[in-house]
């Protein structure tokens, strides 16, 4: 079965610190990759996506992610986090030409003001 | 455009009761999904529908049924609720490999 792993379950940072959240998936074929964010009490919103082309993708609110095919990874980064980035972050994968999405277990980020 | 809407937002059931969660989208998407979200487990796919008239099981379909009533609506039914079904349920629709989520239904089964 396909799987998506997010190894950091809970991350605590101070404002202005740099962020990197790991995401690895297990599938050797063509994939589309996503990061979603869920702010407290809200539904999931798309942060950024990778379909093809430049492996470094930029999303909203200063987030970016790098697709490294050889490592089956799609790590999320932000150079300087803000208190408003406190949320849960989910990595997701969809296999090309399939309809099913696979989500990681999520990483809760707490940013201290 | 309302996007993806879900009703109800909150529900408390007693063990053995039944209920239907409603979902509708106004984006003319072919694919629709039902997920449950539990702490530390991310989103797990219950059922999905690739197009009107078709439904398929996801990772955790036991105890649930679905109906793709038309292109807009995709309902999730719990025939006999169990405490293990206490969760937050999200409906989503998809086009071009992107998903759009509804606001969720928080269900508690006592």
Short mmCIF file of N, CA and C in Angstrom, two decimals, chain A residues 9 32 34 36 38 41-46 49 51 88 90 94-106 108, chain B residues 31 33 35 37-45 48 50 56-59 90 94 96-104:
data_model
loop_
_atom_site.label_atom_id
_atom_site.label_comp_id
_atom_site.label_asym_id
_atom_site.label_seq_id
_atom_site.Cartn_x
_atom_site.Cartn_y
_atom_site.Cartn_z
N UNK A 9 6.04 15.02 14.47
CA UNK A 9 4.63 15.07 14.84
C UNK A 9 4.27 16.40 15.48
N UNK A 32 1.90 13.42 -7.87
CA UNK A 32 1.68 14.84 -7.63
C UNK A 32 1.70 15.02 -6.12
N UNK A 34 1.55 17.57 -2.50
CA UNK A 34 0.86 18.72 -1.93
C UNK A 34 1.25 18.91 -0.47
N UNK A 36 -0.83 20.79 2.69
CA UNK A 36 -2.04 21.48 3.14
C UNK A 36 -1.79 22.01 4.55
N UNK A 38 -3.88 23.39 8.10
CA UNK A 38 -5.15 23.45 8.82
C UNK A 38 -4.97 24.33 10.05
N UNK A 41 -9.38 24.93 14.22
CA UNK A 41 -10.82 25.03 14.02
C UNK A 41 -11.26 25.21 12.58
N UNK A 42 -10.32 25.12 11.65
CA UNK A 42 -10.69 25.34 10.26
C UNK A 42 -10.45 24.09 9.42
N UNK A 43 -10.88 24.15 8.16
CA UNK A 43 -10.66 23.02 7.27
C UNK A 43 -9.31 23.15 6.56
N UNK A 44 -8.93 22.14 5.86
CA UNK A 44 -7.64 22.12 5.17
C UNK A 44 -7.64 23.09 3.99
N UNK A 45 -6.51 23.77 3.85
CA UNK A 45 -6.34 24.68 2.72
C UNK A 45 -5.03 24.34 2.03
N UNK A 46 -5.03 24.47 0.73
CA UNK A 46 -3.83 24.16 -0.04
C UNK A 46 -2.75 25.22 0.20
N UNK A 49 1.79 23.05 -4.21
CA UNK A 49 1.66 21.78 -4.92
C UNK A 49 2.82 21.63 -5.90
N UNK A 51 3.52 19.41 -9.45
CA UNK A 51 3.06 18.48 -10.48
C UNK A 51 4.23 18.04 -11.36
N UNK A 88 -1.63 22.96 11.85
CA UNK A 88 -1.20 21.59 11.54
C UNK A 88 -0.97 21.50 10.04
N UNK A 90 -0.12 19.11 6.65
CA UNK A 90 -0.28 17.77 6.11
C UNK A 90 0.36 17.69 4.73
N UNK A 94 -0.87 12.19 -4.59
CA UNK A 94 -1.82 11.48 -5.45
C UNK A 94 -1.02 10.85 -6.57
N UNK A 95 -1.34 9.61 -6.84
CA UNK A 95 -0.65 8.91 -7.90
C UNK A 95 -1.20 9.36 -9.24
N UNK A 96 -0.30 9.56 -10.19
CA UNK A 96 -0.70 10.06 -11.49
C UNK A 96 -1.71 9.11 -12.12
N UNK A 97 -2.78 9.66 -12.64
CA UNK A 97 -3.85 8.91 -13.29
C UNK A 97 -4.72 8.11 -12.33
N UNK A 98 -4.58 8.36 -11.04
CA UNK A 98 -5.46 7.75 -10.07
C UNK A 98 -6.26 8.83 -9.35
N UNK A 99 -7.29 8.43 -8.65
CA UNK A 99 -8.14 9.40 -7.98
C UNK A 99 -7.93 9.47 -6.49
N UNK A 100 -7.14 8.57 -5.93
CA UNK A 100 -6.98 8.53 -4.48
C UNK A 100 -5.84 9.42 -4.02
N UNK A 101 -6.12 10.17 -2.94
CA UNK A 101 -5.09 10.96 -2.28
C UNK A 101 -4.66 10.22 -1.02
N UNK A 102 -3.38 10.30 -0.71
CA UNK A 102 -2.84 9.71 0.51
C UNK A 102 -2.24 10.83 1.35
N UNK A 103 -2.67 10.89 2.61
CA UNK A 103 -2.22 11.96 3.49
C UNK A 103 -1.26 11.41 4.55
N UNK A 104 -0.32 12.25 4.95
CA UNK A 104 0.49 11.94 6.11
C UNK A 104 -0.29 12.19 7.37
N UNK A 105 0.31 11.83 8.50
CA UNK A 105 -0.38 11.94 9.78
C UNK A 105 -0.40 13.37 10.34
N UNK A 106 0.33 14.25 9.69
CA UNK A 106 0.28 15.66 10.10
C UNK A 106 1.39 16.05 11.05
N UNK A 108 2.04 19.13 13.87
CA UNK A 108 1.52 20.32 14.55
C UNK A 108 2.67 21.28 14.81
N UNK B 31 -14.93 14.40 -9.14
CA UNK B 31 -14.52 13.54 -8.02
C UNK B 31 -14.89 14.15 -6.68
N UNK B 33 -14.98 13.07 -2.21
CA UNK B 33 -14.33 12.21 -1.22
C UNK B 33 -14.93 12.43 0.17
N UNK B 35 -13.49 11.84 4.12
CA UNK B 35 -12.38 11.50 5.00
C UNK B 35 -12.84 11.60 6.45
N UNK B 37 -10.89 12.48 10.20
CA UNK B 37 -9.65 12.98 10.78
C UNK B 37 -9.64 12.68 12.27
N UNK B 38 -8.64 11.93 12.68
CA UNK B 38 -8.46 11.58 14.08
C UNK B 38 -7.08 12.03 14.53
N UNK B 39 -6.95 12.43 15.79
CA UNK B 39 -5.66 12.95 16.28
C UNK B 39 -4.51 11.99 16.02
N UNK B 40 -3.43 12.51 15.43
CA UNK B 40 -2.23 11.72 15.18
C UNK B 40 -2.33 10.76 14.01
N UNK B 41 -3.46 10.75 13.31
CA UNK B 41 -3.63 9.80 12.22
C UNK B 41 -3.88 10.48 10.88
N UNK B 42 -3.86 11.78 10.85
CA UNK B 42 -4.06 12.49 9.60
C UNK B 42 -5.46 12.28 9.06
N UNK B 43 -5.60 12.36 7.76
CA UNK B 43 -6.87 12.12 7.11
C UNK B 43 -6.87 10.72 6.52
N UNK B 44 -7.91 10.00 6.78
CA UNK B 44 -8.04 8.66 6.21
C UNK B 44 -9.27 8.63 5.32
N UNK B 45 -9.08 8.09 4.13
CA UNK B 45 -10.14 8.07 3.14
C UNK B 45 -11.17 7.00 3.48
N UNK B 48 -14.73 7.26 -1.88
CA UNK B 48 -14.64 8.32 -2.86
C UNK B 48 -15.49 7.97 -4.06
N UNK B 50 -15.39 8.81 -8.18
CA UNK B 50 -14.63 9.42 -9.27
C UNK B 50 -15.54 10.16 -10.23
N UNK B 56 -16.25 4.11 -4.64
CA UNK B 56 -15.23 3.11 -4.32
C UNK B 56 -14.80 3.24 -2.88
N UNK B 57 -14.39 2.12 -2.30
CA UNK B 57 -13.94 2.12 -0.91
C UNK B 57 -12.56 2.73 -0.79
N UNK B 58 -12.36 3.38 0.35
CA UNK B 58 -11.04 3.90 0.68
C UNK B 58 -10.37 3.01 1.71
N UNK B 59 -9.61 3.64 2.60
CA UNK B 59 -8.85 2.88 3.61
C UNK B 59 -9.73 2.32 4.72
N UNK B 90 -14.56 15.13 6.95
CA UNK B 90 -14.39 16.14 5.91
C UNK B 90 -14.81 15.57 4.56
N UNK B 94 -12.65 17.37 -6.11
CA UNK B 94 -11.35 17.46 -6.75
C UNK B 94 -11.48 17.67 -8.24
N UNK B 96 -8.45 18.33 -11.56
CA UNK B 96 -7.05 18.54 -11.95
C UNK B 96 -6.09 18.24 -10.80
N UNK B 97 -6.36 17.18 -10.08
CA UNK B 97 -5.51 16.70 -8.99
C UNK B 97 -5.46 17.63 -7.78
N UNK B 98 -6.32 18.60 -7.70
CA UNK B 98 -6.38 19.46 -6.52
C UNK B 98 -7.67 19.21 -5.76
N UNK B 99 -7.56 19.16 -4.44
CA UNK B 99 -8.73 18.92 -3.61
C UNK B 99 -9.17 20.20 -2.91
N UNK B 100 -10.47 20.32 -2.75
CA UNK B 100 -11.07 21.44 -2.05
C UNK B 100 -11.93 20.86 -0.93
N UNK B 101 -11.69 21.32 0.27
CA UNK B 101 -12.32 20.72 1.44
C UNK B 101 -13.49 21.53 1.96
N UNK B 102 -14.46 20.82 2.52
CA UNK B 102 -15.53 21.45 3.25
C UNK B 102 -15.10 21.77 4.66
N UNK B 103 -15.99 22.42 5.43
CA UNK B 103 -15.63 22.87 6.79
C UNK B 103 -15.62 21.77 7.83
N UNK B 104 -16.15 20.60 7.51
CA UNK B 104 -16.10 19.49 8.46
C UNK B 104 -17.35 19.33 9.28
#
